[in-house]
């Protein structure tokens, strides 16, 4: 059940392959649910050329661990991996990876969604965007996630 | 008794500093702590708070040695 913060670019697919191998789960899991969040080059109608991800060192890790613990107590999960970027980020960089391994798909789907939705609402990260015109602005709230944004 | 206060993100910009070290004579609620640290600033909308890195309501008490954080809604992921 790994939680990692990364201040450099990471490859989510390599992280998954490495974690899967290190965990020694071969033959034990039948389902892997993966969510990868990637930085867009637009937001709220504006071109975005960069972003800074601020976090609260210590509390961020504590809250992520708590969310994972809640997920693993609610669903039958073999392994989880959460990786989140901090610091300077550029469009097309991976922002977040949530991977869940379980015997069956229901637990993997539900636990991964629980982790992702709770990360969005509880983990102390804040985005400050740099727009193409040089202006900087704080993102004041996350999208709903369940409905198509207009 | 001494209480450490931290501010993050847009709230840090609004108050103009990243933290305070406050001296109080008895445990205080987080609301009182905010007012003590920022007497000229109204309580922000949608303010979140934590004591020792756990979410806490504004009527929670902080006491000697605690680390209190105030911040806006989170936007990770």
Tab-separated table of C-alpha atoms in Angstrom:
chain	number	residue	atom	x	y	z
A	1	UNK	CA	0.000	0.000	0.000
A	2	UNK	CA	2.361	2.686	-1.264
A	3	UNK	CA	1.792	6.452	-1.231
A	4	UNK	CA	4.387	8.604	-2.974
A	5	UNK	CA	4.847	12.286	-3.766
A	6	UNK	CA	7.067	13.115	-6.729
A	7	UNK	CA	8.623	16.475	-7.567
A	8	UNK	CA	9.749	15.199	-10.975
A	9	UNK	CA	8.023	13.713	-14.035
A	10	UNK	CA	7.008	10.072	-13.559
A	11	UNK	CA	5.763	7.388	-15.935
A	12	UNK	CA	2.561	5.921	-14.455
A	13	UNK	CA	2.817	2.707	-16.495
A	14	UNK	CA	6.373	2.085	-15.310
A	15	UNK	CA	5.281	2.765	-11.708
A	16	UNK	CA	2.501	0.199	-12.091
A	17	UNK	CA	4.820	-2.413	-13.592
A	18	UNK	CA	7.454	-1.852	-10.874
A	19	UNK	CA	4.951	-1.982	-8.022
A	20	UNK	CA	3.224	-5.053	-9.393
A	21	UNK	CA	6.525	-6.899	-9.634
A	22	UNK	CA	7.826	-5.781	-6.226
A	23	UNK	CA	4.587	-6.730	-4.460
A	24	UNK	CA	4.939	-10.377	-5.470
A	25	UNK	CA	1.276	-10.838	-6.319
A	26	UNK	CA	1.662	-12.985	-9.427
A	27	UNK	CA	-1.297	-15.334	-9.761
A	28	UNK	CA	-3.181	-13.712	-6.859
A	29	UNK	CA	-4.977	-10.815	-8.536
A	30	UNK	CA	-7.650	-10.925	-11.198
A	31	UNK	CA	-8.354	-7.201	-11.469
A	32	UNK	CA	-6.288	-4.041	-11.710
A	33	UNK	CA	-8.087	-0.683	-11.788
A	34	UNK	CA	-6.010	2.307	-12.825
A	35	UNK	CA	-6.755	6.021	-12.814
A	36	UNK	CA	-4.245	8.421	-14.362
A	37	UNK	CA	-4.817	12.170	-14.112
A	38	UNK	CA	-2.947	14.305	-16.655
A	39	UNK	CA	-2.446	18.057	-16.831
A	40	UNK	CA	-4.446	19.750	-19.600
A	41	UNK	CA	-3.229	22.820	-21.502
A	42	UNK	CA	-6.556	24.611	-20.942
A	43	UNK	CA	-8.883	25.309	-18.026
A	44	UNK	CA	-12.050	27.358	-17.691
A	45	UNK	CA	-11.695	28.602	-21.260
A	46	UNK	CA	-8.080	29.792	-20.911
A	47	UNK	CA	-4.832	28.399	-22.311
A	48	UNK	CA	-2.645	27.145	-19.450
A	49	UNK	CA	1.107	26.749	-19.946
A	50	UNK	CA	2.197	25.566	-16.491
A	51	UNK	CA	1.142	24.869	-12.948
A	52	UNK	CA	2.562	24.772	-9.433
A	53	UNK	CA	1.225	22.149	-7.046
A	54	UNK	CA	1.531	23.289	-3.458
A	55	UNK	CA	1.011	20.760	-0.651
A	56	UNK	CA	1.181	20.524	3.136
A	57	UNK	CA	4.205	18.289	3.833
A	58	UNK	CA	3.280	15.674	6.396
A	59	UNK	CA	-0.476	16.210	6.320
A	60	UNK	CA	-0.704	15.319	2.628
A	61	UNK	CA	0.960	11.935	3.210
A	62	UNK	CA	-1.073	11.362	6.409
A	63	UNK	CA	-4.374	12.041	4.652
A	64	UNK	CA	-3.493	9.878	1.646
A	65	UNK	CA	-2.559	6.979	3.947
A	66	UNK	CA	-5.827	7.442	5.834
A	67	UNK	CA	-7.852	7.363	2.605
A	68	UNK	CA	-6.083	4.178	1.469
A	69	UNK	CA	-6.648	2.559	4.879
A	70	UNK	CA	-10.357	3.406	4.691
A	71	UNK	CA	-10.552	1.895	1.196
A	72	UNK	CA	-8.791	-1.317	2.191
A	73	UNK	CA	-11.063	-1.740	5.206
A	74	UNK	CA	-14.152	-1.340	3.007
A	75	UNK	CA	-13.177	-3.464	-0.010
A	76	UNK	CA	-11.137	-6.628	-0.526
A	77	UNK	CA	-7.946	-5.189	-1.906
A	78	UNK	CA	-4.566	-6.894	-2.386
A	79	UNK	CA	-2.459	-3.816	-3.140
A	80	UNK	CA	-2.738	-0.100	-3.832
A	81	UNK	CA	-0.399	2.490	-5.316
A	82	UNK	CA	-0.930	6.254	-5.157
A	83	UNK	CA	1.576	8.655	-6.743
A	84	UNK	CA	0.990	12.432	-6.893
A	85	UNK	CA	3.124	15.214	-8.357
A	86	UNK	CA	4.143	18.271	-6.349
A	87	UNK	CA	5.954	21.426	-7.433
A	88	UNK	CA	6.217	22.638	-11.013
A	89	UNK	CA	4.182	20.718	-13.572
A	90	UNK	CA	3.783	21.137	-17.336
A	91	UNK	CA	0.915	20.238	-19.667
A	92	UNK	CA	0.787	16.537	-20.497
A	93	UNK	CA	2.609	15.604	-17.267
A	94	UNK	CA	0.927	12.945	-15.159
A	95	UNK	CA	-0.506	14.589	-12.029
A	96	UNK	CA	-1.829	11.569	-10.201
A	97	UNK	CA	-1.861	7.786	-10.397
A	98	UNK	CA	-4.196	5.541	-8.406
A	99	UNK	CA	-3.893	1.787	-8.970
A	100	UNK	CA	-5.753	-0.932	-7.079
A	101	UNK	CA	-5.215	-4.686	-7.346
A	102	UNK	CA	-7.877	-7.135	-6.167
A	103	UNK	CA	-9.227	-10.600	-6.889
A	104	UNK	CA	-12.346	-9.300	-8.656
A	105	UNK	CA	-13.233	-6.157	-10.620
A	106	UNK	CA	-15.912	-4.806	-8.274
A	107	UNK	CA	-13.502	-4.215	-5.411
A	108	UNK	CA	-10.860	-2.771	-7.744
A	109	UNK	CA	-13.279	-0.345	-9.442
A	110	UNK	CA	-14.978	0.781	-6.224
A	111	UNK	CA	-11.834	1.135	-4.116
A	112	UNK	CA	-9.990	3.082	-6.831
A	113	UNK	CA	-12.888	5.485	-7.264
A	114	UNK	CA	-13.178	5.950	-3.487
A	115	UNK	CA	-9.458	6.729	-3.245
A	116	UNK	CA	-9.558	9.150	-6.172
A	117	UNK	CA	-12.685	11.020	-5.061
A	118	UNK	CA	-11.450	11.320	-1.488
A	119	UNK	CA	-8.024	12.446	-2.676
A	120	UNK	CA	-9.755	15.222	-4.646
A	121	UNK	CA	-11.761	16.413	-1.635
A	122	UNK	CA	-9.439	15.721	1.321
A	123	UNK	CA	-5.754	15.557	0.361
A	124	UNK	CA	-4.153	18.983	0.901
A	125	UNK	CA	-2.883	19.934	-2.551
A	126	UNK	CA	-3.526	23.283	-4.260
A	127	UNK	CA	-3.050	24.182	-7.922
A	128	UNK	CA	-1.755	27.543	-9.103
A	129	UNK	CA	-1.972	27.887	-12.863
A	130	UNK	CA	0.165	30.035	-15.120
A	131	UNK	CA	-1.878	31.179	-18.114
A	132	UNK	CA	-0.501	31.723	-21.603
A	133	UNK	CA	-0.645	35.499	-21.019
A	134	UNK	CA	1.623	35.139	-17.958
A	135	UNK	CA	-1.141	35.653	-15.387
A	136	UNK	CA	-1.111	33.331	-12.362
A	137	UNK	CA	-4.255	32.191	-10.585
A	138	UNK	CA	-5.217	29.703	-7.896
A	139	UNK	CA	-7.699	27.019	-8.912
A	140	UNK	CA	-10.477	27.599	-6.384
A	141	UNK	CA	-12.308	24.278	-6.634
A	142	UNK	CA	-12.214	20.889	-8.281
A	143	UNK	CA	-14.681	19.751	-10.929
A	144	UNK	CA	-17.529	17.518	-9.825
A	145	UNK	CA	-16.031	14.495	-11.527
A	146	UNK	CA	-19.267	12.610	-12.111
A	147	UNK	CA	-20.883	14.903	-14.697
A	148	UNK	CA	-19.662	16.256	-18.006
A	149	UNK	CA	-18.412	19.818	-17.522
A	150	UNK	CA	-20.084	22.424	-19.727
B	1	UNK	CA	1.583	28.361	25.834
B	2	UNK	CA	2.701	28.507	22.224
B	3	UNK	CA	0.720	27.522	19.108
B	4	UNK	CA	2.164	27.345	15.596
B	5	UNK	CA	-0.166	28.494	12.807
B	6	UNK	CA	0.357	27.778	9.102
B	7	UNK	CA	-1.384	29.219	6.024
B	8	UNK	CA	-1.447	27.653	2.570
B	9	UNK	CA	-2.148	28.542	-1.063
B	10	UNK	CA	-4.421	31.550	-1.746
B	11	UNK	CA	-4.934	32.051	1.981
B	12	UNK	CA	-1.175	32.525	2.433
B	13	UNK	CA	-1.328	35.251	-0.227
B	14	UNK	CA	-4.316	36.898	1.480
B	15	UNK	CA	-2.762	37.061	4.948
B	16	UNK	CA	0.647	37.932	3.473
B	17	UNK	CA	2.682	35.362	5.426
B	18	UNK	CA	3.111	31.614	5.678
B	19	UNK	CA	2.672	31.296	9.432
B	20	UNK	CA	2.531	32.705	12.949
B	21	UNK	CA	3.717	31.646	16.381
B	22	UNK	CA	1.037	32.693	18.861
B	23	UNK	CA	1.247	32.869	22.649
B	24	UNK	CA	-1.985	32.162	24.536
B	25	UNK	CA	-2.693	31.701	28.236
B	26	UNK	CA	-5.263	28.900	27.837
B	27	UNK	CA	-6.521	26.552	25.074
B	28	UNK	CA	-8.385	28.476	22.372
B	29	UNK	CA	-10.815	27.484	19.630
B	30	UNK	CA	-9.568	27.629	16.043
B	31	UNK	CA	-12.035	30.456	15.377
B	32	UNK	CA	-10.536	32.478	18.249
B	33	UNK	CA	-7.064	31.647	16.994
B	34	UNK	CA	-7.910	32.961	13.505
B	35	UNK	CA	-9.295	36.180	15.006
B	36	UNK	CA	-6.246	36.570	17.247
B	37	UNK	CA	-3.842	36.117	14.324
B	38	UNK	CA	-5.850	38.126	11.801
B	39	UNK	CA	-7.886	40.775	13.686
B	40	UNK	CA	-8.421	42.844	10.537
B	41	UNK	CA	-9.440	39.998	8.213
B	42	UNK	CA	-12.956	38.541	8.117
B	43	UNK	CA	-13.225	34.772	8.289
B	44	UNK	CA	-12.786	33.515	4.684
B	45	UNK	CA	-15.554	31.548	3.030
B	46	UNK	CA	-15.016	27.795	2.835
B	47	UNK	CA	-12.087	27.933	5.269
B	48	UNK	CA	-10.620	24.534	6.149
B	49	UNK	CA	-8.565	23.889	9.266
B	50	UNK	CA	-6.383	21.170	10.728
B	51	UNK	CA	-4.822	20.506	14.114
B	52	UNK	CA	-1.625	18.442	14.040
B	53	UNK	CA	-2.376	17.459	10.417
B	54	UNK	CA	-5.903	16.166	11.070
B	55	UNK	CA	-8.970	18.022	9.838
B	56	UNK	CA	-10.710	19.928	12.633
B	57	UNK	CA	-13.777	22.155	12.944
B	58	UNK	CA	-13.421	25.810	13.918
B	59	UNK	CA	-14.832	25.116	17.383
B	60	UNK	CA	-12.057	22.579	18.100
B	61	UNK	CA	-9.526	23.592	20.710
B	62	UNK	CA	-5.810	24.107	20.165
B	63	UNK	CA	-3.336	24.035	23.036
B	64	UNK	CA	0.368	24.256	23.812
B	65	UNK	CA	2.619	22.783	21.139
B	66	UNK	CA	-0.151	22.216	18.598
B	67	UNK	CA	0.338	22.937	14.902
B	68	UNK	CA	-2.768	24.543	13.420
B	69	UNK	CA	-3.228	25.042	9.679
B	70	UNK	CA	-5.744	27.180	7.808
B	71	UNK	CA	-6.289	26.684	4.078
B	72	UNK	CA	-8.796	26.988	1.200
B	73	UNK	CA	-10.618	24.016	-0.396
B	74	UNK	CA	-8.124	21.517	-1.776
B	75	UNK	CA	-7.622	21.121	-5.546
B	76	UNK	CA	-5.295	18.178	-6.091
B	77	UNK	CA	-5.591	15.268	-8.466
